[in-house]
């Protein structure tokens, strides 16, 4: 069955340190992978996506993500965290054959000053 | 400004009283979708629409109806709301369905409480 897993409910990182938010997926066919961010009292905002091509994808606000087909992962990364990066992050996969969208449960990222 | 709008933003109602949450987008997007967000469960898709007059069930369609009579509007209807439908609801749209997948644009959310 298709699924997306975000194994960490919460990630705490000190400001200025690198951050990683993990995502693994399980879908049949070619996966289209996305990261979204949700700030308090706001809707989700698109950060970046992987469709095909280079495994390292760069997105908004200095975020990037690495697609790893053998490990079926799409981890979100940033070299130097900011307090303003504190938010809820969602990984999502769009299955090619029927465009069904599957979201992970979200990871709350806390950047500590 | 390109956006997805939802109304109302907040709603408190009682069990069994029919309600409609409107969703409208001004980007001429073909694809629209409704989600509910619950603590610990993340986002779950309720219904989606690939184009006018085409709608399909998502993961949690029970107790909800939708319609897509116009491209820009995708209302969510709760014919007889129950307390387990208390949630935060998001409408989203994206440009196309076929071809390279596109990111979704989300509305600001509607917080619904059913007493």
Tab-separated table of N, CA and C in Angstrom, chain A residues 2 32 34 36 38 41-46 49 51 88 90 94-96 98-106, chain B residues 9 31 35 37 40-43 45 48 50 58-59 88 90 94 96-97 99-104 106-108:
chain	number	residue	atom	x	y	z
A	2	UNK	N	0.369	2.278	-0.663
A	2	UNK	CA	1.163	3.488	-0.731
A	2	UNK	C	1.162	4.194	0.625
A	32	UNK	N	6.266	11.311	-7.302
A	32	UNK	CA	6.541	12.740	-7.337
A	32	UNK	C	6.502	13.187	-5.876
A	34	UNK	N	7.153	15.882	-2.576
A	34	UNK	CA	6.995	17.287	-2.215
A	34	UNK	C	7.282	17.489	-0.735
A	36	UNK	N	6.162	20.513	2.132
A	36	UNK	CA	5.381	21.711	2.434
A	36	UNK	C	5.689	22.145	3.859
A	38	UNK	N	4.065	24.516	7.163
A	38	UNK	CA	2.886	25.178	7.714
A	38	UNK	C	3.299	25.999	8.928
A	41	UNK	N	-1.291	29.007	12.284
A	41	UNK	CA	-2.514	29.658	11.786
A	41	UNK	C	-2.454	29.983	10.296
A	42	UNK	N	-1.712	29.212	9.565
A	42	UNK	CA	-1.620	29.430	8.120
A	42	UNK	C	-1.870	28.122	7.384
A	43	UNK	N	-2.166	28.250	6.089
A	43	UNK	CA	-2.245	27.070	5.242
A	43	UNK	C	-0.856	26.572	4.885
A	44	UNK	N	-0.800	25.452	4.228
A	44	UNK	CA	0.492	24.885	3.831
A	44	UNK	C	1.079	25.683	2.671
A	45	UNK	N	2.400	25.795	2.692
A	45	UNK	CA	3.103	26.457	1.600
A	45	UNK	C	4.090	25.474	0.977
A	46	UNK	N	4.149	25.494	-0.319
A	46	UNK	CA	5.067	24.627	-1.052
A	46	UNK	C	6.512	25.053	-0.816
A	49	UNK	N	10.068	20.288	-4.699
A	49	UNK	CA	9.551	19.034	-5.226
A	49	UNK	C	10.637	18.302	-6.003
A	51	UNK	N	10.651	15.651	-9.200
A	51	UNK	CA	9.892	14.952	-10.245
A	51	UNK	C	10.804	13.961	-10.951
A	88	UNK	N	5.665	23.453	11.147
A	88	UNK	CA	5.278	22.058	10.910
A	88	UNK	C	5.576	21.726	9.457
A	90	UNK	N	5.550	18.993	6.235
A	90	UNK	CA	4.886	17.821	5.692
A	90	UNK	C	5.586	17.340	4.428
A	94	UNK	N	2.913	12.148	-4.684
A	94	UNK	CA	1.821	12.065	-5.651
A	94	UNK	C	2.094	10.855	-6.527
A	95	UNK	N	1.178	9.892	-6.468
A	95	UNK	CA	1.367	8.689	-7.255
A	95	UNK	C	1.029	8.974	-8.705
A	96	UNK	N	1.933	8.554	-9.596
A	96	UNK	CA	1.824	8.952	-10.999
A	96	UNK	C	0.548	8.450	-11.661
A	98	UNK	N	-2.509	7.693	-10.746
A	98	UNK	CA	-3.862	8.203	-10.479
A	98	UNK	C	-3.856	9.545	-9.769
A	99	UNK	N	-2.681	10.153	-9.611
A	99	UNK	CA	-2.545	11.477	-8.993
A	99	UNK	C	-3.052	11.532	-7.566
A	100	UNK	N	-3.111	10.417	-6.899
A	100	UNK	CA	-3.519	10.415	-5.491
A	100	UNK	C	-2.404	11.051	-4.678
A	101	UNK	N	-2.795	11.967	-3.788
A	101	UNK	CA	-1.845	12.670	-2.931
A	101	UNK	C	-1.831	12.021	-1.565
A	102	UNK	N	-0.651	11.695	-1.085
A	102	UNK	CA	-0.523	11.107	0.244
A	102	UNK	C	0.431	11.989	1.051
A	103	UNK	N	-0.051	12.454	2.196
A	103	UNK	CA	0.767	13.276	3.078
A	103	UNK	C	1.267	12.460	4.261
A	104	UNK	N	2.464	12.813	4.712
A	104	UNK	CA	2.924	12.290	5.983
A	104	UNK	C	2.192	12.976	7.118
A	105	UNK	N	2.449	12.535	8.344
A	105	UNK	CA	1.747	13.077	9.497
A	105	UNK	C	2.331	14.399	9.983
A	106	UNK	N	3.463	14.763	9.428
A	106	UNK	CA	4.058	16.036	9.790
A	106	UNK	C	5.126	15.903	10.858
B	9	UNK	N	-13.783	31.172	7.869
B	9	UNK	CA	-12.515	30.759	8.459
B	9	UNK	C	-12.725	29.999	9.765
B	31	UNK	N	-7.161	21.223	-11.013
B	31	UNK	CA	-7.244	20.267	-9.907
B	31	UNK	C	-7.551	21.008	-8.608
B	35	UNK	N	-8.902	18.729	2.242
B	35	UNK	CA	-8.216	17.938	3.247
B	35	UNK	C	-8.747	18.310	4.628
B	37	UNK	N	-7.210	18.262	8.649
B	37	UNK	CA	-5.988	18.122	9.428
B	37	UNK	C	-6.351	17.896	10.881
B	40	UNK	N	-1.856	14.488	15.163
B	40	UNK	CA	-1.366	13.115	15.123
B	40	UNK	C	-1.715	12.342	13.868
B	41	UNK	N	-2.581	12.912	13.054
B	41	UNK	CA	-3.005	12.216	11.823
B	41	UNK	C	-2.552	12.938	10.566
B	42	UNK	N	-2.045	14.130	10.709
B	42	UNK	CA	-1.583	14.876	9.556
B	42	UNK	C	-2.733	15.310	8.669
B	43	UNK	N	-2.470	15.394	7.388
B	43	UNK	CA	-3.479	15.784	6.397
B	43	UNK	C	-4.063	14.551	5.729
B	45	UNK	N	-6.904	13.374	2.738
B	45	UNK	CA	-7.684	13.895	1.616
B	45	UNK	C	-9.134	13.437	1.715
B	48	UNK	N	-11.413	15.052	-4.143
B	48	UNK	CA	-10.667	15.862	-5.075
B	48	UNK	C	-11.411	15.916	-6.409
B	50	UNK	N	-10.602	16.616	-10.619
B	50	UNK	CA	-9.610	16.814	-11.678
B	50	UNK	C	-10.063	17.863	-12.692
B	58	UNK	N	-11.414	10.774	-1.750
B	58	UNK	CA	-10.081	10.631	-1.201
B	58	UNK	C	-10.072	9.520	-0.158
B	59	UNK	N	-9.324	9.733	0.898
B	59	UNK	CA	-9.191	8.691	1.916
B	59	UNK	C	-10.314	8.693	2.945
B	88	UNK	N	-9.709	20.908	11.264
B	88	UNK	CA	-9.222	22.030	10.471
B	88	UNK	C	-9.233	21.589	9.018
B	90	UNK	N	-8.715	22.247	4.880
B	90	UNK	CA	-7.977	23.004	3.879
B	90	UNK	C	-8.452	22.644	2.480
B	94	UNK	N	-4.212	22.974	-7.854
B	94	UNK	CA	-2.966	22.940	-8.615
B	94	UNK	C	-3.296	23.020	-10.101
B	96	UNK	N	-2.482	21.503	-13.099
B	96	UNK	CA	-2.869	20.435	-14.012
B	96	UNK	C	-2.858	19.102	-13.299
B	97	UNK	N	-3.399	18.146	-13.964
B	97	UNK	CA	-3.404	16.798	-13.420
B	97	UNK	C	-2.424	15.917	-14.184
B	99	UNK	N	0.655	15.001	-16.959
B	99	UNK	CA	1.975	15.529	-17.203
B	99	UNK	C	2.746	15.702	-15.899
B	100	UNK	N	3.786	16.515	-15.902
B	100	UNK	CA	4.574	16.708	-14.673
B	100	UNK	C	3.685	17.213	-13.559
B	101	UNK	N	3.801	16.590	-12.414
B	101	UNK	CA	2.950	16.995	-11.304
B	101	UNK	C	3.326	18.377	-10.813
B	102	UNK	N	2.342	19.071	-10.333
B	102	UNK	CA	2.523	20.425	-9.857
B	102	UNK	C	2.205	20.541	-8.376
B	103	UNK	N	2.857	21.476	-7.757
B	103	UNK	CA	2.594	21.691	-6.346
B	103	UNK	C	1.205	22.275	-6.163
B	104	UNK	N	0.695	22.088	-4.957
B	104	UNK	CA	-0.633	22.591	-4.644
B	104	UNK	C	-0.542	23.926	-3.912
B	106	UNK	N	-2.565	26.172	-1.201
B	106	UNK	CA	-3.526	25.916	-0.145
B	106	UNK	C	-4.230	27.196	0.288
B	107	UNK	N	-5.492	27.021	0.656
B	107	UNK	CA	-6.224	28.094	1.288
B	107	UNK	C	-5.793	28.253	2.740
B	108	UNK	N	-6.331	29.263	3.443
B	108	UNK	CA	-5.903	29.566	4.807
B	108	UNK	C	-6.475	28.630	5.861
